Amino acid sequence: MEAALYLAAVAMEAAQAQLEAWARLTDEPHWAVVDAADLLDAARAALEGSR
């Protein structure tokens, strides 16, 4: 179970990095990118709460 949580955390960090990189390329990030970042934050909080 711990390995699965670690892999999920790594995947979320990679997705967050990609979203941030894409957002920096634009003056105003698309609303979907902002929503995706918010969902990742919520998922990370839930994941950290399950540890």
PDB file of N, CA and C in Angstrom:
ATOM      1  N   MET A   1       0.826  -1.193   0.000  1.00  0.00           N
ATOM      2  CA  MET A   1       0.000   0.000   0.000  1.00  0.00           C
ATOM      3  C   MET A   1       0.867   1.253   0.000  1.00  0.00           C
ATOM      4  N   GLU A   2       1.931   1.240   0.765  1.00  0.00           N
ATOM      5  CA  GLU A   2       2.812   2.406   0.850  1.00  0.00           C
ATOM      6  C   GLU A   2       3.451   2.714  -0.505  1.00  0.00           C
ATOM      7  N   ALA A   3       3.806   1.674  -1.261  1.00  0.00           N
ATOM      8  CA  ALA A   3       4.398   1.891  -2.586  1.00  0.00           C
ATOM      9  C   ALA A   3       3.395   2.539  -3.530  1.00  0.00           C
ATOM     10  N   ALA A   4       2.142   2.130  -3.447  1.00  0.00           N
ATOM     11  CA  ALA A   4       1.107   2.715  -4.305  1.00  0.00           C
ATOM     12  C   ALA A   4       0.894   4.186  -3.971  1.00  0.00           C
ATOM     13  N   LEU A   5       0.915   4.525  -2.693  1.00  0.00           N
ATOM     14  CA  LEU A   5       0.772   5.922  -2.286  1.00  0.00           C
ATOM     15  C   LEU A   5       1.955   6.754  -2.768  1.00  0.00           C
ATOM     16  N   TYR A   6       3.139   6.176  -2.705  1.00  0.00           N
ATOM     17  CA  TYR A   6       4.326   6.880  -3.178  1.00  0.00           C
ATOM     18  C   TYR A   6       4.242   7.126  -4.685  1.00  0.00           C
ATOM     19  N   LEU A   7       3.847   6.111  -5.438  1.00  0.00           N
ATOM     20  CA  LEU A   7       3.715   6.265  -6.888  1.00  0.00           C
ATOM     21  C   LEU A   7       2.661   7.303  -7.242  1.00  0.00           C
ATOM     22  N   ALA A   8       1.565   7.330  -6.504  1.00  0.00           N
ATOM     23  CA  ALA A   8       0.527   8.331  -6.747  1.00  0.00           C
ATOM     24  C   ALA A   8       1.064   9.733  -6.476  1.00  0.00           C
ATOM     25  N   ALA A   9       1.827   9.883  -5.415  1.00  0.00           N
ATOM     26  CA  ALA A   9       2.398  11.192  -5.081  1.00  0.00           C
ATOM     27  C   ALA A   9       3.374  11.652  -6.160  1.00  0.00           C
ATOM     28  N   VAL A  10       4.186  10.741  -6.664  1.00  0.00           N
ATOM     29  CA  VAL A  10       5.138  11.088  -7.725  1.00  0.00           C
ATOM     30  C   VAL A  10       4.399  11.497  -8.990  1.00  0.00           C
ATOM     31  N   ALA A  11       3.348  10.777  -9.338  1.00  0.00           N
ATOM     32  CA  ALA A  11       2.567  11.115 -10.531  1.00  0.00           C
ATOM     33  C   ALA A  11       1.911  12.483 -10.387  1.00  0.00           C
ATOM     34  N   MET A  12       1.409  12.790  -9.206  1.00  0.00           N
ATOM     35  CA  MET A  12       0.785  14.097  -8.991  1.00  0.00           C
ATOM     36  C   MET A  12       1.813  15.221  -9.056  1.00  0.00           C
ATOM     37  N   GLU A  13       3.002  14.984  -8.535  1.00  0.00           N
ATOM     38  CA  GLU A  13       4.050  16.002  -8.613  1.00  0.00           C
ATOM     39  C   GLU A  13       4.449  16.256 -10.061  1.00  0.00           C
ATOM     40  N   ALA A  14       4.544  15.200 -10.858  1.00  0.00           N
ATOM     41  CA  ALA A  14       4.893  15.359 -12.271  1.00  0.00           C
ATOM     42  C   ALA A  14       3.805  16.122 -13.017  1.00  0.00           C
ATOM     43  N   ALA A  15       2.562  15.798 -12.741  1.00  0.00           N
ATOM     44  CA  ALA A  15       1.451  16.501 -13.387  1.00  0.00           C
ATOM     45  C   ALA A  15       1.435  17.966 -12.980  1.00  0.00           C
ATOM     46  N   GLN A  16       1.687  18.238 -11.711  1.00  0.00           N
ATOM     47  CA  GLN A  16       1.720  19.622 -11.230  1.00  0.00           C
ATOM     48  C   GLN A  16       2.839  20.400 -11.914  1.00  0.00           C
ATOM     49  N   ALA A  17       3.988  19.786 -12.071  1.00  0.00           N
ATOM     50  CA  ALA A  17       5.113  20.455 -12.730  1.00  0.00           C
ATOM     51  C   ALA A  17       4.780  20.775 -14.184  1.00  0.00           C
ATOM     52  N   GLN A  18       4.110  19.858 -14.866  1.00  0.00           N
ATOM     53  CA  GLN A  18       3.724  20.106 -16.257  1.00  0.00           C
ATOM     54  C   GLN A  18       2.702  21.234 -16.349  1.00  0.00           C
ATOM     55  N   LEU A  19       1.740  21.252 -15.447  1.00  0.00           N
ATOM     56  CA  LEU A  19       0.749  22.328 -15.451  1.00  0.00           C
ATOM     57  C   LEU A  19       1.399  23.683 -15.190  1.00  0.00           C
ATOM     58  N   GLU A  20       2.310  23.724 -14.235  1.00  0.00           N
ATOM     59  CA  GLU A  20       2.986  24.982 -13.917  1.00  0.00           C
ATOM     60  C   GLU A  20       3.846  25.458 -15.079  1.00  0.00           C
ATOM     61  N   ALA A  21       4.533  24.531 -15.741  1.00  0.00           N
ATOM     62  CA  ALA A  21       5.357  24.904 -16.894  1.00  0.00           C
ATOM     63  C   ALA A  21       4.488  25.461 -18.012  1.00  0.00           C
ATOM     64  N   TRP A  22       3.363  24.838 -18.276  1.00  0.00           N
ATOM     65  CA  TRP A  22       2.468  25.316 -19.327  1.00  0.00           C
ATOM     66  C   TRP A  22       1.881  26.669 -18.957  1.00  0.00           C
ATOM     67  N   ALA A  23       1.518  26.847 -17.699  1.00  0.00           N
ATOM     68  CA  ALA A  23       0.926  28.108 -17.261  1.00  0.00           C
ATOM     69  C   ALA A  23       1.922  29.262 -17.377  1.00  0.00           C
ATOM     70  N   ARG A  24       3.206  28.984 -17.165  1.00  0.00           N
ATOM     71  CA  ARG A  24       4.217  30.041 -17.277  1.00  0.00           C
ATOM     72  C   ARG A  24       4.421  30.492 -18.719  1.00  0.00           C
ATOM     73  N   LEU A  25       4.037  29.668 -19.681  1.00  0.00           N
ATOM     74  CA  LEU A  25       4.200  30.022 -21.089  1.00  0.00           C
ATOM     75  C   LEU A  25       3.131  30.988 -21.578  1.00  0.00           C
ATOM     76  N   THR A  26       2.094  31.178 -20.810  1.00  0.00           N
ATOM     77  CA  THR A  26       0.998  32.046 -21.223  1.00  0.00           C
ATOM     78  C   THR A  26       0.848  33.200 -20.241  1.00  0.00           C
ATOM     79  N   ASP A  27       0.256  34.283 -20.720  1.00  0.00           N
ATOM     80  CA  ASP A  27      -0.002  35.421 -19.838  1.00  0.00           C
ATOM     81  C   ASP A  27      -1.133  35.120 -18.869  1.00  0.00           C
ATOM     82  N   GLU A  28      -2.118  34.397 -19.363  1.00  0.00           N
ATOM     83  CA  GLU A  28      -3.268  34.042 -18.535  1.00  0.00           C
ATOM     84  C   GLU A  28      -3.602  32.573 -18.792  1.00  0.00           C
ATOM     85  N   PRO A  29      -3.349  31.696 -17.819  1.00  0.00           N
ATOM     86  CA  PRO A  29      -3.600  30.272 -18.044  1.00  0.00           C
ATOM     87  C   PRO A  29      -5.081  29.992 -18.298  1.00  0.00           C
ATOM     88  N   HIS A  30      -5.328  29.001 -19.103  1.00  0.00           N
ATOM     89  CA  HIS A  30      -6.689  28.578 -19.421  1.00  0.00           C
ATOM     90  C   HIS A  30      -7.375  28.115 -18.139  1.00  0.00           C
ATOM     91  N   TRP A  31      -8.688  28.317 -18.059  1.00  0.00           N
ATOM     92  CA  TRP A  31      -9.431  27.950 -16.849  1.00  0.00           C
ATOM     93  C   TRP A  31      -9.293  26.469 -16.539  1.00  0.00           C
ATOM     94  N   ALA A  32      -9.171  25.639 -17.565  1.00  0.00           N
ATOM     95  CA  ALA A  32      -9.050  24.198 -17.329  1.00  0.00           C
ATOM     96  C   ALA A  32      -7.734  23.861 -16.628  1.00  0.00           C
ATOM     97  N   VAL A  33      -6.683  24.612 -16.937  1.00  0.00           N
ATOM     98  CA  VAL A  33      -5.398  24.390 -16.270  1.00  0.00           C
ATOM     99  C   VAL A  33      -5.502  24.774 -14.800  1.00  0.00           C
ATOM    100  N   VAL A  34      -6.176  25.874 -14.534  1.00  0.00           N
ATOM    101  CA  VAL A  34      -6.370  26.309 -13.147  1.00  0.00           C
ATOM    102  C   VAL A  34      -7.207  25.280 -12.388  1.00  0.00           C
ATOM    103  N   ASP A  35      -8.277  24.792 -13.011  1.00  0.00           N
ATOM    104  CA  ASP A  35      -9.107  23.769 -12.373  1.00  0.00           C
ATOM    105  C   ASP A  35      -8.319  22.487 -12.127  1.00  0.00           C
ATOM    106  N   ALA A  36      -7.508  22.084 -13.093  1.00  0.00           N
ATOM    107  CA  ALA A  36      -6.703  20.871 -12.926  1.00  0.00           C
ATOM    108  C   ALA A  36      -5.718  21.031 -11.774  1.00  0.00           C
ATOM    109  N   ALA A  37      -5.113  22.202 -11.661  1.00  0.00           N
ATOM    110  CA  ALA A  37      -4.183  22.450 -10.553  1.00  0.00           C
ATOM    111  C   ALA A  37      -4.908  22.397  -9.214  1.00  0.00           C
ATOM    112  N   ASP A  38      -6.117  22.951  -9.168  1.00  0.00           N
ATOM    113  CA  ASP A  38      -6.905  22.894  -7.934  1.00  0.00           C
ATOM    114  C   ASP A  38      -7.260  21.454  -7.571  1.00  0.00           C
ATOM    115  N   LEU A  39      -7.630  20.658  -8.570  1.00  0.00           N
ATOM    116  CA  LEU A  39      -7.950  19.249  -8.316  1.00  0.00           C
ATOM    117  C   LEU A  39      -6.725  18.485  -7.829  1.00  0.00           C
ATOM    118  N   LEU A  40      -5.570  18.783  -8.403  1.00  0.00           N
ATOM    119  CA  LEU A  40      -4.342  18.133  -7.941  1.00  0.00           C
ATOM    120  C   LEU A  40      -4.031  18.503  -6.494  1.00  0.00           C
ATOM    121  N   ASP A  41      -4.249  19.759  -6.142  1.00  0.00           N
ATOM    122  CA  ASP A  41      -4.038  20.180  -4.751  1.00  0.00           C
ATOM    123  C   ASP A  41      -4.962  19.420  -3.805  1.00  0.00           C
ATOM    124  N   ALA A  42      -6.220  19.269  -4.198  1.00  0.00           N
ATOM    125  CA  ALA A  42      -7.178  18.533  -3.365  1.00  0.00           C
ATOM    126  C   ALA A  42      -6.794  17.062  -3.266  1.00  0.00           C
ATOM    127  N   ALA A  43      -6.360  16.486  -4.374  1.00  0.00           N
ATOM    128  CA  ALA A  43      -5.949  15.078  -4.360  1.00  0.00           C
ATOM    129  C   ALA A  43      -4.720  14.883  -3.487  1.00  0.00           C
ATOM    130  N   ARG A  44      -3.779  15.815  -3.573  1.00  0.00           N
ATOM    131  CA  ARG A  44      -2.575  15.715  -2.742  1.00  0.00           C
ATOM    132  C   ARG A  44      -2.929  15.809  -1.261  1.00  0.00           C
ATOM    133  N   ALA A  45      -3.851  16.696  -0.914  1.00  0.00           N
ATOM    134  CA  ALA A  45      -4.279  16.827   0.481  1.00  0.00           C
ATOM    135  C   ALA A  45      -4.948  15.544   0.962  1.00  0.00           C
ATOM    136  N   ALA A  46      -5.768  14.945   0.109  1.00  0.00           N
ATOM    137  CA  ALA A  46      -6.421  13.684   0.479  1.00  0.00           C
ATOM    138  C   ALA A  46      -5.400  12.566   0.625  1.00  0.00           C
ATOM    139  N   LEU A  47      -4.425  12.537  -0.260  1.00  0.00           N
ATOM    140  CA  LEU A  47      -3.389  11.508  -0.203  1.00  0.00           C
ATOM    141  C   LEU A  47      -2.559  11.653   1.068  1.00  0.00           C
ATOM    142  N   GLU A  48      -2.199  12.873   1.403  1.00  0.00           N
ATOM    143  CA  GLU A  48      -1.413  13.096   2.615  1.00  0.00           C
ATOM    144  C   GLU A  48      -2.223  12.774   3.866  1.00  0.00           C
ATOM    145  N   GLY A  49      -3.531  12.960   3.797  1.00  0.00           N
ATOM    146  CA  GLY A  49      -4.389  12.614   4.924  1.00  0.00           C
ATOM    147  C   GLY A  49      -4.534  11.119   5.120  1.00  0.00           C
ATOM    148  N   SER A  50      -4.278  10.340   4.060  1.00  0.00           N
ATOM    149  CA  SER A  50      -4.431   8.888   4.158  1.00  0.00           C
ATOM    150  C   SER A  50      -3.167   8.207   4.654  1.00  0.00           C
ATOM    151  N   ARG A  51      -2.089   8.960   4.797  1.00  0.00           N
ATOM    152  CA  ARG A  51      -0.824   8.352   5.240  1.00  0.00           C
ATOM    153  C   ARG A  51      -0.780   8.204   6.723  1.00  0.00           C
TER     154      ARG A  51
END
